PDB file of C-alpha atoms in Angstrom:
ATOM      1  CA  LEU A   1     -19.087  -7.763 -16.214  1.00  0.00           C
ATOM      2  CA  ALA A   2     -16.412  -9.867 -17.971  1.00  0.00           C
ATOM      3  CA  LYS A   3     -17.657 -13.218 -19.203  1.00  0.00           C
ATOM      4  CA  THR A   4     -15.580 -16.274 -18.403  1.00  0.00           C
ATOM      5  CA  THR A   5     -15.163 -19.514 -20.278  1.00  0.00           C
ATOM      6  CA  GLN A   6     -13.911 -22.695 -18.657  1.00  0.00           C
ATOM      7  CA  PRO A   7     -14.157 -26.404 -19.471  1.00  0.00           C
ATOM      8  CA  ILE A   8     -17.393 -28.055 -18.462  1.00  0.00           C
ATOM      9  CA  SER A   9     -15.654 -31.045 -16.888  1.00  0.00           C
ATOM     10  CA  MET A  10     -12.299 -32.588 -16.143  1.00  0.00           C
ATOM     11  CA  ASP A  11     -11.180 -35.964 -14.864  1.00  0.00           C
ATOM     12  CA  SER A  12      -8.141 -36.752 -12.799  1.00  0.00           C
ATOM     13  CA  TYR A  13      -6.606 -39.366 -10.533  1.00  0.00           C
ATOM     14  CA  GLU A  14      -5.531 -39.020  -6.959  1.00  0.00           C
ATOM     15  CA  GLY A  15      -2.095 -37.547  -6.530  1.00  0.00           C
ATOM     16  CA  GLN A  16      -2.042 -35.737  -9.887  1.00  0.00           C
ATOM     17  CA  GLU A  17      -1.744 -32.015 -10.410  1.00  0.00           C
ATOM     18  CA  VAL A  18      -4.856 -30.496 -11.978  1.00  0.00           C
ATOM     19  CA  ASN A  19      -4.811 -27.294 -13.967  1.00  0.00           C
ATOM     20  CA  ILE A  20      -8.097 -25.593 -14.856  1.00  0.00           C
ATOM     21  CA  THR A  21      -7.833 -22.754 -17.323  1.00  0.00           C
ATOM     22  CA  CYS A  22     -10.323 -19.932 -17.603  1.00  0.00           C
ATOM     23  CA  SER A  23     -10.493 -17.331 -20.353  1.00  0.00           C
ATOM     24  CA  HIS A  24     -11.765 -13.822 -19.724  1.00  0.00           C
ATOM     25  CA  ASN A  25     -10.959 -11.819 -22.813  1.00  0.00           C
ATOM     26  CA  ASN A  26     -12.916  -8.723 -21.752  1.00  0.00           C
ATOM     27  CA  ILE A  27     -11.487  -8.323 -18.296  1.00  0.00           C
ATOM     28  CA  ALA A  28     -11.466  -4.717 -17.078  1.00  0.00           C
ATOM     29  CA  THR A  29      -8.528  -2.904 -15.522  1.00  0.00           C
ATOM     30  CA  ASN A  30     -10.018  -2.985 -12.021  1.00  0.00           C
ATOM     31  CA  ASP A  31     -11.251  -6.599 -12.173  1.00  0.00           C
ATOM     32  CA  TYR A  32      -9.805  -9.343 -10.027  1.00  0.00           C
ATOM     33  CA  ILE A  33      -9.883 -13.060 -10.818  1.00  0.00           C
ATOM     34  CA  THR A  34     -11.355 -15.260  -8.138  1.00  0.00           C
ATOM     35  CA  TRP A  35     -11.929 -18.997  -7.897  1.00  0.00           C
ATOM     36  CA  TYR A  36     -14.571 -20.689  -5.784  1.00  0.00           C
ATOM     37  CA  GLN A  37     -15.217 -24.380  -5.081  1.00  0.00           C
ATOM     38  CA  GLN A  38     -18.621 -25.910  -4.523  1.00  0.00           C
ATOM     39  CA  PHE A  39     -19.558 -29.347  -3.221  1.00  0.00           C
ATOM     40  CA  PRO A  40     -23.089 -30.716  -3.815  1.00  0.00           C
ATOM     41  CA  SER A  41     -25.739 -29.077  -1.571  1.00  0.00           C
ATOM     42  CA  GLN A  42     -23.190 -26.697  -0.044  1.00  0.00           C
ATOM     43  CA  GLY A  43     -22.415 -23.014  -0.565  1.00  0.00           C
ATOM     44  CA  PRO A  44     -19.468 -21.952  -2.691  1.00  0.00           C
ATOM     45  CA  ARG A  45     -16.169 -21.628  -0.875  1.00  0.00           C
ATOM     46  CA  PHE A  46     -13.413 -19.140  -1.731  1.00  0.00           C
ATOM     47  CA  ILE A  47     -10.188 -20.736  -2.937  1.00  0.00           C
ATOM     48  CA  ILE A  48      -7.917 -17.974  -4.239  1.00  0.00           C
ATOM     49  CA  GLN A  49      -7.864 -14.544  -5.789  1.00  0.00           C
ATOM     50  CA  GLY A  50      -5.324 -12.682  -7.897  1.00  0.00           C
ATOM     51  CA  TYR A  51      -4.808  -9.640 -10.094  1.00  0.00           C
ATOM     52  CA  LYS A  52      -1.676 -10.511 -12.023  1.00  0.00           C
ATOM     53  CA  THR A  53       1.307 -12.896 -12.093  1.00  0.00           C
ATOM     54  CA  LYS A  54       1.180 -15.740  -9.598  1.00  0.00           C
ATOM     55  CA  VAL A  55      -0.589 -16.196  -6.285  1.00  0.00           C
ATOM     56  CA  THR A  56      -0.162 -19.216  -4.021  1.00  0.00           C
ATOM     57  CA  ASN A  57      -1.888 -20.268  -0.839  1.00  0.00           C
ATOM     58  CA  GLU A  58      -2.124 -23.445   1.155  1.00  0.00           C
ATOM     59  CA  VAL A  59      -4.576 -25.110  -1.228  1.00  0.00           C
ATOM     60  CA  ALA A  60      -3.888 -23.794  -4.746  1.00  0.00           C
ATOM     61  CA  SER A  61      -1.916 -21.583  -7.087  1.00  0.00           C
ATOM     62  CA  LEU A  62      -3.268 -19.071  -9.554  1.00  0.00           C
ATOM     63  CA  PHE A  63      -1.323 -18.173 -12.660  1.00  0.00           C
ATOM     64  CA  ILE A  64      -2.256 -15.019 -14.562  1.00  0.00           C
ATOM     65  CA  PRO A  65      -0.335 -14.000 -17.702  1.00  0.00           C
ATOM     66  CA  ALA A  66       0.601 -10.402 -18.381  1.00  0.00           C
ATOM     67  CA  ASP A  67      -2.363  -9.719 -20.652  1.00  0.00           C
ATOM     68  CA  ARG A  68      -4.761 -11.078 -17.955  1.00  0.00           C
ATOM     69  CA  LYS A  69      -7.031 -12.554 -20.634  1.00  0.00           C
ATOM     70  CA  SER A  70      -6.853 -15.973 -19.012  1.00  0.00           C
ATOM     71  CA  SER A  71      -5.929 -17.584 -15.766  1.00  0.00           C
ATOM     72  CA  THR A  72      -5.108 -21.089 -14.558  1.00  0.00           C
ATOM     73  CA  LEU A  73      -6.026 -22.590 -11.234  1.00  0.00           C
ATOM     74  CA  SER A  74      -3.534 -25.264 -10.229  1.00  0.00           C
ATOM     75  CA  LEU A  75      -4.437 -27.865  -7.614  1.00  0.00           C
ATOM     76  CA  PRO A  76      -1.382 -29.890  -6.528  1.00  0.00           C
ATOM     77  CA  ARG A  77      -1.796 -33.585  -5.784  1.00  0.00           C
ATOM     78  CA  VAL A  78      -5.584 -33.806  -5.793  1.00  0.00           C
ATOM     79  CA  SER A  79      -7.465 -36.257  -3.616  1.00  0.00           C
ATOM     80  CA  LEU A  80     -10.956 -37.736  -3.866  1.00  0.00           C
ATOM     81  CA  SER A  81     -12.231 -34.930  -1.652  1.00  0.00           C
ATOM     82  CA  ASP A  82     -11.313 -32.407  -4.323  1.00  0.00           C
ATOM     83  CA  THR A  83     -14.142 -33.665  -6.476  1.00  0.00           C
ATOM     84  CA  ALA A  84     -16.304 -30.574  -6.839  1.00  0.00           C
ATOM     85  CA  VAL A  85     -17.358 -27.752  -9.187  1.00  0.00           C
ATOM     86  CA  TYR A  86     -14.789 -24.991  -9.613  1.00  0.00           C
ATOM     87  CA  TYR A  87     -15.876 -21.503 -10.641  1.00  0.00           C
ATOM     88  CA  CYS A  88     -13.761 -18.810 -12.210  1.00  0.00           C
ATOM     89  CA  LEU A  89     -15.154 -15.323 -11.568  1.00  0.00           C
ATOM     90  CA  VAL A  90     -14.038 -11.922 -12.702  1.00  0.00           C
ATOM     91  CA  ALA A  91     -15.256  -8.829 -10.881  1.00  0.00           C
ATOM     92  CA  SER A  92     -14.095  -5.614  -9.280  1.00  0.00           C
ATOM     93  CA  ASN A  93     -13.146  -5.776  -5.630  1.00  0.00           C
ATOM     94  CA  GLN A  94     -15.593  -3.046  -4.747  1.00  0.00           C
ATOM     95  CA  ALA A  95     -17.553  -4.041  -1.754  1.00  0.00           C
ATOM     96  CA  GLY A  96     -21.155  -4.877  -2.620  1.00  0.00           C
ATOM     97  CA  THR A  97     -20.204  -6.174  -6.068  1.00  0.00           C
ATOM     98  CA  ALA A  98     -22.187  -9.234  -6.994  1.00  0.00           C
ATOM     99  CA  LEU A  99     -20.473 -12.460  -7.950  1.00  0.00           C
ATOM    100  CA  ILE A 100     -21.716 -13.686 -11.275  1.00  0.00           C
ATOM    101  CA  PHE A 101     -21.262 -17.429 -11.503  1.00  0.00           C
ATOM    102  CA  GLY A 102     -21.007 -19.425 -14.718  1.00  0.00           C
ATOM    103  CA  LYS A 103     -21.530 -23.126 -14.983  1.00  0.00           C
ATOM    104  CA  GLY A 104     -18.088 -23.901 -13.652  1.00  0.00           C
ATOM    105  CA  THR A 105     -15.839 -26.897 -14.197  1.00  0.00           C
ATOM    106  CA  THR A 106     -16.874 -30.194 -12.653  1.00  0.00           C
ATOM    107  CA  LEU A 107     -13.699 -31.922 -11.534  1.00  0.00           C
ATOM    108  CA  SER A 108     -13.955 -35.677 -10.900  1.00  0.00           C
ATOM    109  CA  VAL A 109     -11.064 -37.304  -9.061  1.00  0.00           C
ATOM    110  CA  SER A 110     -10.783 -41.088  -9.097  1.00  0.00           C
ATOM    111  CA  SER A 111      -8.596 -43.501  -7.201  1.00  0.00           C
TER     112      SER A 111
ATOM    113  CA  GLU B   1     -13.276 -20.223  12.274  1.00  0.00           C
ATOM    114  CA  PRO B   2     -16.270 -17.853  12.006  1.00  0.00           C
ATOM    115  CA  GLU B   3     -18.996 -18.938   9.626  1.00  0.00           C
ATOM    116  CA  VAL B   4     -22.275 -17.810   8.111  1.00  0.00           C
ATOM    117  CA  THR B   5     -25.254 -19.718   9.443  1.00  0.00           C
ATOM    118  CA  GLN B   6     -28.675 -20.139   7.862  1.00  0.00           C
ATOM    119  CA  THR B   7     -32.003 -21.377   9.130  1.00  0.00           C
ATOM    120  CA  PRO B   8     -33.963 -23.439   8.416  1.00  0.00           C
ATOM    121  CA  SER B   9     -31.899 -25.932   6.435  1.00  0.00           C
ATOM    122  CA  HIS B  10     -35.012 -27.069   4.598  1.00  0.00           C
ATOM    123  CA  GLN B  11     -38.334 -25.275   4.232  1.00  0.00           C
ATOM    124  CA  VAL B  12     -41.402 -26.709   2.535  1.00  0.00           C
ATOM    125  CA  THR B  13     -44.215 -24.331   1.718  1.00  0.00           C
ATOM    126  CA  GLN B  14     -47.309 -24.168  -0.415  1.00  0.00           C
ATOM    127  CA  MET B  15     -47.578 -21.952  -3.455  1.00  0.00           C
ATOM    128  CA  GLY B  16     -48.797 -18.482  -2.527  1.00  0.00           C
ATOM    129  CA  GLN B  17     -47.464 -18.592   1.035  1.00  0.00           C
ATOM    130  CA  GLU B  18     -44.910 -16.189   2.443  1.00  0.00           C
ATOM    131  CA  VAL B  19     -41.538 -17.502   3.588  1.00  0.00           C
ATOM    132  CA  ILE B  20     -38.722 -15.870   5.518  1.00  0.00           C
ATOM    133  CA  LEU B  21     -35.221 -17.303   5.215  1.00  0.00           C
ATOM    134  CA  ARG B  22     -32.825 -16.338   7.952  1.00  0.00           C
ATOM    135  CA  CYS B  23     -29.107 -15.796   7.965  1.00  0.00           C
ATOM    136  CA  VAL B  24     -26.566 -14.808  10.593  1.00  0.00           C
ATOM    137  CA  PRO B  25     -23.590 -13.282   8.810  1.00  0.00           C
ATOM    138  CA  ILE B  26     -20.086 -13.242  10.275  1.00  0.00           C
ATOM    139  CA  SER B  27     -20.126 -10.657  13.036  1.00  0.00           C
ATOM    140  CA  ASN B  28     -17.637  -8.041  11.759  1.00  0.00           C
ATOM    141  CA  HIS B  29     -18.778  -8.178   8.133  1.00  0.00           C
ATOM    142  CA  LEU B  30     -20.619  -5.212   6.664  1.00  0.00           C
ATOM    143  CA  TYR B  31     -21.786  -6.459   3.262  1.00  0.00           C
ATOM    144  CA  PHE B  32     -24.413  -9.127   2.867  1.00  0.00           C
ATOM    145  CA  TYR B  33     -25.764 -11.058  -0.087  1.00  0.00           C
ATOM    146  CA  TRP B  34     -28.408 -13.514  -1.158  1.00  0.00           C
ATOM    147  CA  TYR B  35     -27.930 -15.971  -4.002  1.00  0.00           C
ATOM    148  CA  ARG B  36     -30.010 -18.857  -5.180  1.00  0.00           C
ATOM    149  CA  GLN B  37     -29.290 -22.065  -7.064  1.00  0.00           C
ATOM    150  CA  ILE B  38     -32.021 -23.994  -8.776  1.00  0.00           C
ATOM    151  CA  LEU B  39     -31.243 -27.721  -8.781  1.00  0.00           C
ATOM    152  CA  GLY B  40     -28.666 -28.555 -11.449  1.00  0.00           C
ATOM    153  CA  GLN B  41     -28.203 -24.924 -12.450  1.00  0.00           C
ATOM    154  CA  LYS B  42     -25.704 -22.176 -11.708  1.00  0.00           C
ATOM    155  CA  VAL B  43     -25.569 -19.958  -8.665  1.00  0.00           C
ATOM    156  CA  GLU B  44     -27.525 -16.743  -9.325  1.00  0.00           C
ATOM    157  CA  PHE B  45     -27.090 -13.405  -7.581  1.00  0.00           C
ATOM    158  CA  LEU B  46     -30.221 -11.928  -6.056  1.00  0.00           C
ATOM    159  CA  VAL B  47     -29.283  -8.921  -3.939  1.00  0.00           C
ATOM    160  CA  SER B  48     -26.488  -7.193  -2.012  1.00  0.00           C
ATOM    161  CA  PHE B  49     -27.041  -5.123   1.137  1.00  0.00           C
ATOM    162  CA  TYR B  50     -24.981  -2.561   2.970  1.00  0.00           C
ATOM    163  CA  ASN B  51     -25.680   0.022   5.618  1.00  0.00           C
ATOM    164  CA  ASN B  52     -29.316  -1.021   5.876  1.00  0.00           C
ATOM    165  CA  GLU B  53     -30.052  -0.593   2.205  1.00  0.00           C
ATOM    166  CA  ILE B  54     -29.899  -2.546  -1.008  1.00  0.00           C
ATOM    167  CA  SER B  55     -26.642  -1.928  -2.931  1.00  0.00           C
ATOM    168  CA  GLU B  56     -27.428  -3.940  -6.019  1.00  0.00           C
ATOM    169  CA  LYS B  57     -30.126  -6.364  -7.155  1.00  0.00           C
ATOM    170  CA  SER B  58     -30.701  -8.640 -10.088  1.00  0.00           C
ATOM    171  CA  GLU B  59     -33.698  -8.984 -12.378  1.00  0.00           C
ATOM    172  CA  ILE B  60     -34.744 -12.008 -10.335  1.00  0.00           C
ATOM    173  CA  PHE B  61     -35.175  -9.821  -7.247  1.00  0.00           C
ATOM    174  CA  ASP B  62     -38.603  -8.445  -8.084  1.00  0.00           C
ATOM    175  CA  ASP B  63     -41.362  -7.050  -5.846  1.00  0.00           C
ATOM    176  CA  GLN B  64     -42.008 -10.477  -4.393  1.00  0.00           C
ATOM    177  CA  PHE B  65     -38.662 -10.381  -2.641  1.00  0.00           C
ATOM    178  CA  SER B  66     -37.454  -8.190   0.214  1.00  0.00           C
ATOM    179  CA  VAL B  67     -34.474  -8.171   2.526  1.00  0.00           C
ATOM    180  CA  GLU B  68     -34.073  -6.855   6.030  1.00  0.00           C
ATOM    181  CA  ARG B  69     -31.558  -6.654   8.780  1.00  0.00           C
ATOM    182  CA  PRO B  70     -33.997  -6.535  11.734  1.00  0.00           C
ATOM    183  CA  ASP B  71     -31.287  -6.446  14.418  1.00  0.00           C
ATOM    184  CA  GLY B  72     -27.522  -6.446  14.706  1.00  0.00           C
ATOM    185  CA  SER B  73     -27.070 -10.075  13.789  1.00  0.00           C
ATOM    186  CA  ASN B  74     -29.796 -11.390  11.481  1.00  0.00           C
ATOM    187  CA  PHE B  75     -30.239 -10.856   7.764  1.00  0.00           C
ATOM    188  CA  THR B  76     -33.485 -12.115   6.236  1.00  0.00           C
ATOM    189  CA  LEU B  77     -34.878 -12.776   2.772  1.00  0.00           C
ATOM    190  CA  LYS B  78     -38.640 -12.707   2.452  1.00  0.00           C
ATOM    191  CA  ILE B  79     -40.592 -14.094  -0.448  1.00  0.00           C
ATOM    192  CA  ARG B  80     -44.111 -12.663  -0.262  1.00  0.00           C
ATOM    193  CA  SER B  81     -46.066 -15.134  -2.363  1.00  0.00           C
ATOM    194  CA  THR B  82     -44.072 -18.160  -3.357  1.00  0.00           C
ATOM    195  CA  LYS B  83     -44.262 -19.756  -6.771  1.00  0.00           C
ATOM    196  CA  LEU B  84     -43.271 -23.214  -7.865  1.00  0.00           C
ATOM    197  CA  GLU B  85     -40.234 -21.768  -9.671  1.00  0.00           C
ATOM    198  CA  ASP B  86     -38.942 -20.334  -6.401  1.00  0.00           C
ATOM    199  CA  SER B  87     -37.891 -23.817  -5.387  1.00  0.00           C
ATOM    200  CA  ALA B  88     -34.124 -23.668  -5.017  1.00  0.00           C
ATOM    201  CA  MET B  89     -31.200 -23.518  -2.590  1.00  0.00           C
ATOM    202  CA  TYR B  90     -30.857 -20.049  -1.170  1.00  0.00           C
ATOM    203  CA  PHE B  91     -27.424 -19.008  -0.020  1.00  0.00           C
ATOM    204  CA  CYS B  92     -26.578 -16.104   2.193  1.00  0.00           C
ATOM    205  CA  ALA B  93     -23.068 -14.641   2.051  1.00  0.00           C
ATOM    206  CA  SER B  94     -21.146 -11.951   3.873  1.00  0.00           C
ATOM    207  CA  ARG B  95     -17.925 -10.225   3.017  1.00  0.00           C
ATOM    208  CA  ASN B  96     -14.776  -8.904   4.638  1.00  0.00           C
ATOM    209  CA  SER B  97     -12.193  -7.160   2.489  1.00  0.00           C
ATOM    210  CA  TYR B  98     -12.473  -9.219  -0.674  1.00  0.00           C
ATOM    211  CA  GLU B  99     -13.749 -12.725   0.050  1.00  0.00           C
ATOM    212  CA  GLN B 100     -17.428 -13.646   0.248  1.00  0.00           C
ATOM    213  CA  TYR B 101     -18.219 -16.300   2.814  1.00  0.00           C
ATOM    214  CA  PHE B 102     -21.230 -18.419   1.953  1.00  0.00           C
ATOM    215  CA  GLY B 103     -23.560 -20.116   4.348  1.00  0.00           C
ATOM    216  CA  PRO B 104     -24.717 -23.737   4.025  1.00  0.00           C
ATOM    217  CA  GLY B 105     -27.963 -22.746   2.332  1.00  0.00           C
ATOM    218  CA  THR B 106     -31.682 -23.225   2.842  1.00  0.00           C
ATOM    219  CA  ARG B 107     -33.406 -25.642   0.546  1.00  0.00           C
ATOM    220  CA  LEU B 108     -36.802 -24.145  -0.306  1.00  0.00           C
ATOM    221  CA  THR B 109     -39.406 -26.465  -1.749  1.00  0.00           C
ATOM    222  CA  VAL B 110     -42.621 -24.939  -3.011  1.00  0.00           C
ATOM    223  CA  THR B 111     -45.472 -27.393  -3.616  1.00  0.00           C
TER     224      THR B 111
END
């Protein structure tokens, strides 16, 4: 399983765009990049998934360069409620595949 | 929106006792998972389950642990003889095509 590296923590203010970059140098051809969010004492929640280029949904965008060795999660105009831990995961999309979580990035949003 | 539910929300047990943690996955999902998170640490994969058998398990999932789908809706994790180090949040998850949906967790406290 590809190992991921992401910043331990980030700080931001309400209304700013936040970009969290994750490196995954050993990503395999059939691996997808997935981001999850976790609030204290809650289960992780899926944010977005991509394979290459750019993916956008109602909450975030995911940018993946051509070599796929890194990815960037972009959160537009964060609010206080976006304070959470964000996990970058790399795994195949085969059903039954375990998600291997790292320590994630703790994002703190202030007013 | 359908969700994964878990009971109980908090379980306190004495060392050496057996505990059963219960989960109701989303109804049309076929793949089920258990994860745990020791306080302040990362989310750790325990086991995945499909078609009434274990698909994959981690080193944590030793002979003290077992999983079962006793009927069409419940998915259970049993710890045969609890240890102090089993104290953690236990999350159940189920999967559709690519996204794992996590439940709210059961906080297990072993005294």
